[in-house]
Tab-separated table of C-alpha atoms in Angstrom:
chain	number	residue	atom	x	y	z
A	24	MET	CA	-11.227	91.627	127.314
A	25	THR	CA	-9.813	88.096	127.329
A	26	THR	CA	-10.655	85.801	130.186
A	27	GLN	CA	-9.147	82.436	130.984
A	28	PRO	CA	-12.233	80.324	130.124
A	29	GLU	CA	-11.835	81.334	126.461
A	30	TYR	CA	-8.599	79.348	126.285
A	31	THR	CA	-7.911	75.690	126.958
A	32	GLU	CA	-5.013	74.899	129.275
A	33	THR	CA	-3.153	73.523	126.245
A	34	GLU	CA	-3.602	76.845	124.433
A	35	LEU	CA	-2.459	78.804	127.477
A	36	GLU	CA	0.611	76.611	127.771
A	37	THR	CA	1.423	77.193	124.091
A	38	LEU	CA	1.135	80.956	124.635
A	39	ARG	CA	3.409	80.764	127.706
A	40	GLN	CA	5.958	78.514	126.061
A	41	ALA	CA	6.244	80.769	123.003
A	42	VAL	CA	7.389	83.580	125.287
A	43	ILE	CA	9.759	81.377	127.273
A	44	MET	CA	11.277	79.686	124.209
A	45	SER	CA	11.803	83.061	122.545
A	46	GLY	CA	13.939	84.050	125.514
A	47	HIS	CA	15.729	80.701	125.430
A	48	ALA	CA	16.482	81.163	121.729
A	49	VAL	CA	18.459	84.282	122.634
A	50	VAL	CA	20.130	82.702	125.673
A	51	PHE	CA	21.316	79.645	123.781
A	52	CYS	CA	22.256	81.220	120.449
A	53	GLU	CA	25.868	81.231	121.651
A	54	PHE	CA	27.659	79.529	124.503
A	55	ALA	CA	29.068	81.736	127.245
A	56	ILE	CA	28.642	80.457	130.797
A	57	VAL	CA	28.577	83.777	132.662
A	58	SER	CA	26.372	85.504	130.099
A	59	MET	CA	23.979	82.564	129.961
A	60	GLY	CA	23.455	82.689	133.718
A	61	ILE	CA	22.744	86.411	133.645
A	62	GLU	CA	20.432	86.040	130.652
A	63	ILE	CA	18.474	83.143	132.160
A	64	ALA	CA	18.024	85.163	135.355
A	65	THR	CA	16.792	88.120	133.278
A	66	LEU	CA	14.245	85.933	131.487
A	67	GLY	CA	13.056	84.663	134.864
A	68	LYS	CA	12.629	88.222	136.116
A	69	GLU	CA	10.663	89.178	132.992
A	70	ILE	CA	8.315	86.216	133.441
A	71	THR	CA	7.879	86.521	137.216
A	72	GLY	CA	7.414	90.289	136.929
A	73	ALA	CA	4.964	90.160	134.024
A	74	VAL	CA	1.840	90.416	136.179
A	75	GLU	CA	3.133	93.463	138.033
A	76	LYS	CA	4.426	95.178	134.882
A	77	HIS	CA	1.181	94.586	132.957
A	78	PRO	CA	-1.622	95.058	135.505
A	79	ASP	CA	-4.176	96.057	132.852
A	80	SER	CA	-3.545	93.098	130.555
A	81	GLN	CA	-5.966	90.281	131.267
A	82	LEU	CA	-4.071	88.052	128.825
A	83	ILE	CA	-0.677	88.586	130.494
A	84	GLN	CA	-2.322	88.199	133.908
A	85	THR	CA	-3.903	84.913	132.839
A	86	LEU	CA	-0.701	83.567	131.323
A	87	PHE	CA	1.776	84.477	134.033
A	88	ALA	CA	-0.116	84.809	137.334
A	89	LYS	CA	1.229	81.453	138.458
A	90	TYR	CA	4.771	82.797	138.040
A	91	ALA	CA	4.186	86.021	139.999
A	92	ASN	CA	6.469	86.848	142.915
A	93	GLY	CA	9.037	84.292	141.809
A	94	LYS	CA	6.707	81.345	142.361
A	95	GLU	CA	7.504	79.122	139.413
A	96	PRO	CA	5.144	76.208	139.041
A	97	GLN	CA	6.482	72.671	139.138
A	98	GLU	CA	7.269	71.812	135.538
A	99	LYS	CA	6.192	68.479	134.169
A	100	GLU	CA	8.830	66.191	132.713
A	101	GLU	CA	9.242	66.900	129.003
A	102	PRO	CA	10.777	64.489	126.509
A	103	GLN	CA	14.378	65.258	125.605
A	104	THR	CA	14.764	67.284	122.441
A	105	GLU	CA	17.788	68.426	120.519
A	106	VAL	CA	19.483	71.293	122.328
A	107	SER	CA	21.237	73.219	119.607
A	108	PRO	CA	20.833	76.945	118.962
A	109	ASP	CA	19.110	76.245	115.641
A	110	ALA	CA	16.724	73.705	117.180
A	111	ILE	CA	15.790	76.062	120.006
A	112	LEU	CA	15.178	78.946	117.606
A	113	GLU	CA	13.129	76.664	115.343
A	114	SER	CA	11.060	75.583	118.353
A	115	ALA	CA	10.526	79.225	119.365
A	116	VAL	CA	9.424	80.163	115.836
A	117	SER	CA	7.036	77.209	115.702
A	118	LEU	CA	5.551	78.081	119.103
A	119	ILE	CA	5.161	81.744	118.131
A	120	ARG	CA	3.265	80.727	114.998
A	121	LYS	CA	0.996	78.424	117.004
A	122	ALA	CA	0.468	81.128	119.644
A	123	LEU	CA	-0.433	83.749	117.053
A	124	ALA	CA	-2.882	81.350	115.395
A	125	ILE	CA	-4.579	80.830	118.768
A	126	LEU	CA	-4.705	84.558	119.448
A	127	GLU	CA	-6.052	85.372	115.963
A	128	LYS	CA	-9.112	83.274	116.817
A	129	LYS	CA	-9.649	84.400	120.392
A	130	ALA	CA	-7.983	87.716	121.238
A	131	THR	CA	-8.608	91.313	120.318
A	132	PRO	CA	-6.163	93.071	117.987
A	133	ALA	CA	-4.885	95.088	120.954
A	134	GLU	CA	-4.243	91.918	122.971
A	135	ILE	CA	-2.437	90.321	120.045
A	136	GLN	CA	-0.190	93.357	119.662
A	137	GLU	CA	0.468	93.449	123.398
A	138	TYR	CA	1.391	89.738	123.374
A	139	LYS	CA	3.736	90.242	120.416
A	140	GLU	CA	5.442	93.183	122.107
A	141	PHE	CA	5.703	91.347	125.434
A	142	THR	CA	7.204	88.266	123.778
A	143	TYR	CA	9.746	90.316	121.843
A	144	GLY	CA	10.424	92.514	124.873
A	145	CYS	CA	11.385	89.491	126.966
A	146	ALA	CA	13.794	88.251	124.289
A	147	ASN	CA	15.209	91.743	123.829
A	148	SER	CA	15.777	92.135	127.580
A	149	VAL	CA	17.645	88.826	127.589
A	150	ALA	CA	19.838	89.987	124.691
A	151	HIS	CA	20.707	93.191	126.533
A	152	ALA	CA	21.324	91.509	129.895
A	153	ALA	CA	24.967	90.579	129.426
A	154	GLY	CA	27.729	91.326	127.027
A	155	GLU	CA	29.312	89.104	124.448
A	156	GLY	CA	32.153	86.738	125.234
A	157	LEU	CA	33.057	84.238	127.913
A	158	PHE	CA	32.657	86.683	130.800
A	159	GLY	CA	29.930	88.817	129.250
A	160	ILE	CA	31.995	91.990	129.049
A	161	GLY	CA	31.839	92.544	125.279
A	162	ASP	CA	29.139	94.213	123.185
A	163	LYS	CA	25.741	94.016	124.884
A	164	VAL	CA	24.032	92.389	121.892
A	165	SER	CA	26.177	90.014	119.871
A	166	LYS	CA	25.736	89.447	116.150
A	167	LYS	CA	24.158	86.048	116.850
A	168	GLU	CA	21.745	87.579	119.358
A	169	ALA	CA	20.852	90.360	116.915
A	170	ALA	CA	20.181	87.770	114.208
A	171	THR	CA	18.031	85.723	116.605
A	172	LEU	CA	16.090	88.828	117.647
A	173	ASN	CA	15.530	89.654	113.986
A	174	VAL	CA	14.055	86.197	113.322
A	175	LEU	CA	11.788	86.524	116.369
A	176	LYS	CA	10.703	90.044	115.410
A	177	THR	CA	9.891	88.954	111.863
A	178	THR	CA	7.988	85.888	113.068
A	179	LEU	CA	5.985	88.062	115.462
A	180	GLY	CA	5.205	90.509	112.669
A	181	LEU	CA	6.722	93.480	114.469
């Protein structure tokens, strides 16, 4: 069983950010104001509900306890980075790779699989949250979202 002292705060933040950026990669793969709002809200619900949905996962508990019950921690100011769909997806892929490298050294195979599935599940929930198009009334998962999910799934080794 994984416990927090096995991870540095920097490692924990990398693990958290890989999940969050994976969701953002789906949200920002195409621009649609209404859909983006719904998808961002869905990602927030996935993150804030993680502790409740995964009560037996020490890793998920450790990573997302501070987000439980909608209590998002105060984020520190990050330097501005390019905000294009490709840049966000590239950042998500890079963070996933870093996260998996951390987990390979410190987590059990079951915890690694659970983390992979949780990360992909969050992104998948975002993709299914709203439909395609300006008002989100088209197909639930657009071609761009499906392509983004495929990249994430491949990177996660699922």
